[in-house]
Amino acid sequence: MSSLLLEKLVKEVRRYQNRDFLHAAMSVCAITAYSDGEVSLQERYSIDYAIDNVEALKTFDPERAIEILDDYVYLLKQEQEGGEEGAKNELYKKIRVFEGNYKKSRTLLRVAHLIISADREIDPREEKEFAMICNLLGLDAKHLWRQISAQKAL
């Protein structure tokens, strides 16, 4: 078997294994970025940074990740405007898949923190969503916020 074919096979397997994580990560991005009713330019840059640098997301086409994100933000906007009901709950379900998987949960929360703190103004609605995501994953929000903030300061 050629090494090129083997590399492609390994990449495809990783992509398949991480598909749920991609959807969970884009759900986290959409929920945290849109929690204050808009997605700022700084938040968008932070999302792009996460897509390019989170190991579990590197196997995916960044354009596909952004398409998923845009779809999720659109659903949240529709729900806020009185249209699509239950959109946020559907995104929460995608996140909850990783309850009990501490490493992937922690990565999702680091992505959330990155986006929430992107514009250096932490809105109470963003904090509420961070706490909700922690709750979905079965983790302590206050402890993790402090832990992630301390690591970011290093």
mmCIF file of C-alpha atoms in Angstrom:
data_model
loop_
_atom_site.group_PDB
_atom_site.id
_atom_site.type_symbol
_atom_site.label_atom_id
_atom_site.label_comp_id
_atom_site.label_asym_id
_atom_site.label_seq_id
_atom_site.Cartn_x
_atom_site.Cartn_y
_atom_site.Cartn_z
ATOM 1 C CA MET A 1 0.000 0.000 0.000
ATOM 2 C CA SER A 2 1.463 3.361 -0.959
ATOM 3 C CA SER A 3 2.251 5.848 1.787
ATOM 4 C CA LEU A 4 0.056 8.466 0.100
ATOM 5 C CA LEU A 5 -2.934 6.142 0.171
ATOM 6 C CA LEU A 6 -2.209 5.258 3.792
ATOM 7 C CA GLU A 7 -2.009 8.944 4.737
ATOM 8 C CA LYS A 8 -5.353 9.597 3.057
ATOM 9 C CA LEU A 9 -6.904 6.643 4.857
ATOM 10 C CA VAL A 10 -5.618 7.842 8.241
ATOM 11 C CA LYS A 11 -6.938 11.332 7.559
ATOM 12 C CA GLU A 12 -10.365 9.991 6.569
ATOM 13 C CA VAL A 13 -10.570 7.839 9.699
ATOM 14 C CA ARG A 14 -9.633 10.824 11.899
ATOM 15 C CA ARG A 15 -12.216 12.964 10.132
ATOM 16 C CA TYR A 16 -14.876 10.309 10.660
ATOM 17 C CA GLN A 17 -13.938 9.893 14.330
ATOM 18 C CA ASN A 18 -14.059 13.645 14.913
ATOM 19 C CA ARG A 19 -17.271 14.483 13.018
ATOM 20 C CA ASP A 20 -19.303 14.743 16.240
ATOM 21 C CA PHE A 21 -16.577 16.912 17.738
ATOM 22 C CA LEU A 22 -16.692 19.260 14.736
ATOM 23 C CA HIS A 23 -20.446 19.717 15.204
ATOM 24 C CA ALA A 24 -20.062 20.161 18.967
ATOM 25 C CA ALA A 25 -17.275 22.711 18.498
ATOM 26 C CA MET A 26 -19.253 24.692 15.913
ATOM 27 C CA SER A 27 -22.265 24.566 18.270
ATOM 28 C CA VAL A 28 -20.115 25.979 21.075
ATOM 29 C CA CYS A 29 -18.819 28.670 18.717
ATOM 30 C CA ALA A 30 -22.292 29.649 17.517
ATOM 31 C CA ILE A 31 -23.872 29.687 20.973
ATOM 32 C CA THR A 32 -21.097 31.634 22.690
ATOM 33 C CA ALA A 33 -20.487 34.083 19.842
ATOM 34 C CA TYR A 34 -24.194 34.799 19.330
ATOM 35 C CA SER A 35 -25.164 34.818 23.023
ATOM 36 C CA ASP A 36 -25.175 38.619 23.079
ATOM 37 C CA GLY A 37 -27.219 38.840 19.871
ATOM 38 C CA GLU A 38 -24.365 39.404 17.430
ATOM 39 C CA VAL A 39 -21.126 37.827 16.281
ATOM 40 C CA SER A 40 -18.361 40.419 16.519
ATOM 41 C CA LEU A 41 -15.353 40.556 14.217
ATOM 42 C CA GLN A 42 -13.071 39.625 17.144
ATOM 43 C CA GLU A 43 -15.232 36.580 17.907
ATOM 44 C CA ARG A 44 -15.107 35.559 14.263
ATOM 45 C CA TYR A 45 -11.303 35.802 14.256
ATOM 46 C CA SER A 46 -11.199 33.670 17.413
ATOM 47 C CA ILE A 47 -13.393 31.052 15.753
ATOM 48 C CA ASP A 48 -11.100 30.988 12.711
ATOM 49 C CA TYR A 49 -8.113 30.624 15.035
ATOM 50 C CA ALA A 50 -9.766 27.684 16.828
ATOM 51 C CA ILE A 51 -10.607 25.946 13.538
ATOM 52 C CA ASP A 52 -7.013 26.309 12.369
ATOM 53 C CA ASN A 53 -5.349 25.305 15.650
ATOM 54 C CA VAL A 54 -7.496 22.795 17.556
ATOM 55 C CA GLU A 55 -5.957 19.426 16.704
ATOM 56 C CA ALA A 56 -9.303 17.591 16.456
ATOM 57 C CA LEU A 57 -10.549 20.161 13.916
ATOM 58 C CA LYS A 58 -7.462 20.293 11.693
ATOM 59 C CA THR A 59 -8.539 17.273 9.661
ATOM 60 C CA PHE A 60 -11.601 19.129 8.384
ATOM 61 C CA ASP A 61 -11.831 21.615 5.570
ATOM 62 C CA PRO A 62 -12.019 25.025 7.292
ATOM 63 C CA GLU A 63 -14.596 26.175 4.752
ATOM 64 C CA ARG A 64 -16.865 23.266 5.726
ATOM 65 C CA ALA A 65 -16.481 24.137 9.422
ATOM 66 C CA ILE A 66 -17.439 27.755 8.678
ATOM 67 C CA GLU A 67 -20.472 26.587 6.664
ATOM 68 C CA ILE A 68 -21.651 24.556 9.655
ATOM 69 C CA LEU A 69 -21.029 27.504 11.973
ATOM 70 C CA ASP A 70 -22.932 29.884 9.693
ATOM 71 C CA ASP A 71 -25.862 27.454 9.546
ATOM 72 C CA TYR A 72 -25.945 27.237 13.344
ATOM 73 C CA VAL A 73 -25.766 31.023 13.795
ATOM 74 C CA TYR A 74 -28.579 31.394 11.245
ATOM 75 C CA LEU A 75 -30.739 28.934 13.222
ATOM 76 C CA LEU A 76 -30.068 30.868 16.445
ATOM 77 C CA LYS A 77 -31.026 34.141 14.724
ATOM 78 C CA GLN A 78 -34.219 32.573 13.399
ATOM 79 C CA GLU A 79 -35.077 31.287 16.858
ATOM 80 C CA GLN A 80 -34.448 34.707 18.409
ATOM 81 C CA GLU A 81 -36.692 36.329 15.812
ATOM 82 C CA GLY A 82 -39.499 33.935 16.691
ATOM 83 C CA GLY A 83 -38.995 31.463 13.881
ATOM 84 C CA GLU A 84 -37.116 28.202 14.325
ATOM 85 C CA GLU A 85 -37.944 26.939 17.811
ATOM 86 C CA GLY A 86 -35.667 24.540 19.600
ATOM 87 C CA ALA A 87 -32.570 25.421 17.581
ATOM 88 C CA LYS A 88 -30.449 26.129 20.641
ATOM 89 C CA ASN A 89 -31.597 22.876 22.252
ATOM 90 C CA GLU A 90 -30.480 20.982 19.151
ATOM 91 C CA LEU A 91 -27.058 22.599 19.423
ATOM 92 C CA TYR A 92 -26.941 21.751 23.127
ATOM 93 C CA LYS A 93 -27.529 18.091 22.202
ATOM 94 C CA LYS A 94 -24.483 18.155 19.932
ATOM 95 C CA ILE A 95 -22.387 19.440 22.839
ATOM 96 C CA ARG A 96 -23.809 17.007 25.392
ATOM 97 C CA VAL A 97 -22.448 14.096 23.333
ATOM 98 C CA PHE A 98 -19.094 14.772 25.042
ATOM 99 C CA GLU A 99 -20.355 14.627 28.611
ATOM 100 C CA GLY A 100 -17.984 12.339 30.470
ATOM 101 C CA ASN A 101 -15.133 12.847 27.991
ATOM 102 C CA TYR A 102 -13.033 15.241 30.040
ATOM 103 C CA LYS A 103 -10.349 16.005 27.447
ATOM 104 C CA LYS A 104 -12.762 16.846 24.650
ATOM 105 C CA SER A 105 -15.072 18.692 27.072
ATOM 106 C CA ARG A 106 -12.143 20.780 28.285
ATOM 107 C CA THR A 107 -11.197 21.566 24.675
ATOM 108 C CA LEU A 108 -14.763 22.675 23.907
ATOM 109 C CA LEU A 109 -14.702 24.922 26.967
ATOM 110 C CA ARG A 110 -11.359 26.410 25.980
ATOM 111 C CA VAL A 111 -12.878 27.255 22.599
ATOM 112 C CA ALA A 112 -15.862 28.838 24.383
ATOM 113 C CA HIS A 113 -13.546 30.873 26.624
ATOM 114 C CA LEU A 114 -11.476 32.006 23.638
ATOM 115 C CA ILE A 115 -14.581 33.316 21.889
ATOM 116 C CA ILE A 116 -16.172 34.867 24.972
ATOM 117 C CA SER A 117 -13.014 36.772 25.877
ATOM 118 C CA ALA A 118 -12.172 37.725 22.266
ATOM 119 C CA ASP A 119 -13.521 41.255 22.492
ATOM 120 C CA ARG A 120 -12.250 41.683 26.076
ATOM 121 C CA GLU A 121 -15.816 42.472 27.185
ATOM 122 C CA ILE A 122 -17.482 39.571 28.924
ATOM 123 C CA ASP A 123 -21.239 39.899 28.747
ATOM 124 C CA PRO A 124 -23.368 38.221 31.443
ATOM 125 C CA ARG A 125 -25.184 36.334 28.667
ATOM 126 C CA GLU A 126 -21.855 34.898 27.539
ATOM 127 C CA GLU A 127 -21.054 33.823 31.103
ATOM 128 C CA LYS A 128 -24.487 32.221 31.326
ATOM 129 C CA GLU A 129 -23.849 30.211 28.153
ATOM 130 C CA PHE A 130 -20.422 29.136 29.416
ATOM 131 C CA ALA A 131 -22.073 27.881 32.610
ATOM 132 C CA MET A 132 -24.754 26.100 30.566
ATOM 133 C CA ILE A 133 -22.158 24.375 28.393
ATOM 134 C CA CYS A 134 -20.275 23.308 31.537
ATOM 135 C CA ASN A 135 -23.531 21.957 32.947
ATOM 136 C CA LEU A 136 -24.201 20.008 29.737
ATOM 137 C CA LEU A 137 -20.752 18.475 30.021
ATOM 138 C CA GLY A 138 -21.114 17.761 33.746
ATOM 139 C CA LEU A 139 -18.359 20.170 34.790
ATOM 140 C CA ASP A 140 -18.024 23.019 37.312
ATOM 141 C CA ALA A 141 -18.201 26.348 35.452
ATOM 142 C CA LYS A 142 -16.536 28.574 38.079
ATOM 143 C CA HIS A 143 -13.605 26.224 38.564
ATOM 144 C CA LEU A 144 -13.040 25.806 34.824
ATOM 145 C CA TRP A 145 -13.362 29.532 34.081
ATOM 146 C CA ARG A 146 -10.637 30.269 36.651
ATOM 147 C CA GLN A 147 -8.473 27.402 35.396
ATOM 148 C CA ILE A 148 -8.746 28.395 31.725
ATOM 149 C CA SER A 149 -8.230 32.091 32.519
ATOM 150 C CA ALA A 150 -5.081 31.272 34.496
ATOM 151 C CA GLN A 151 -3.693 29.181 31.632
ATOM 152 C CA LYS A 152 -4.445 31.946 29.161
ATOM 153 C CA ALA A 153 -2.522 34.437 31.299
ATOM 154 C CA LEU A 154 0.638 32.299 31.137
#
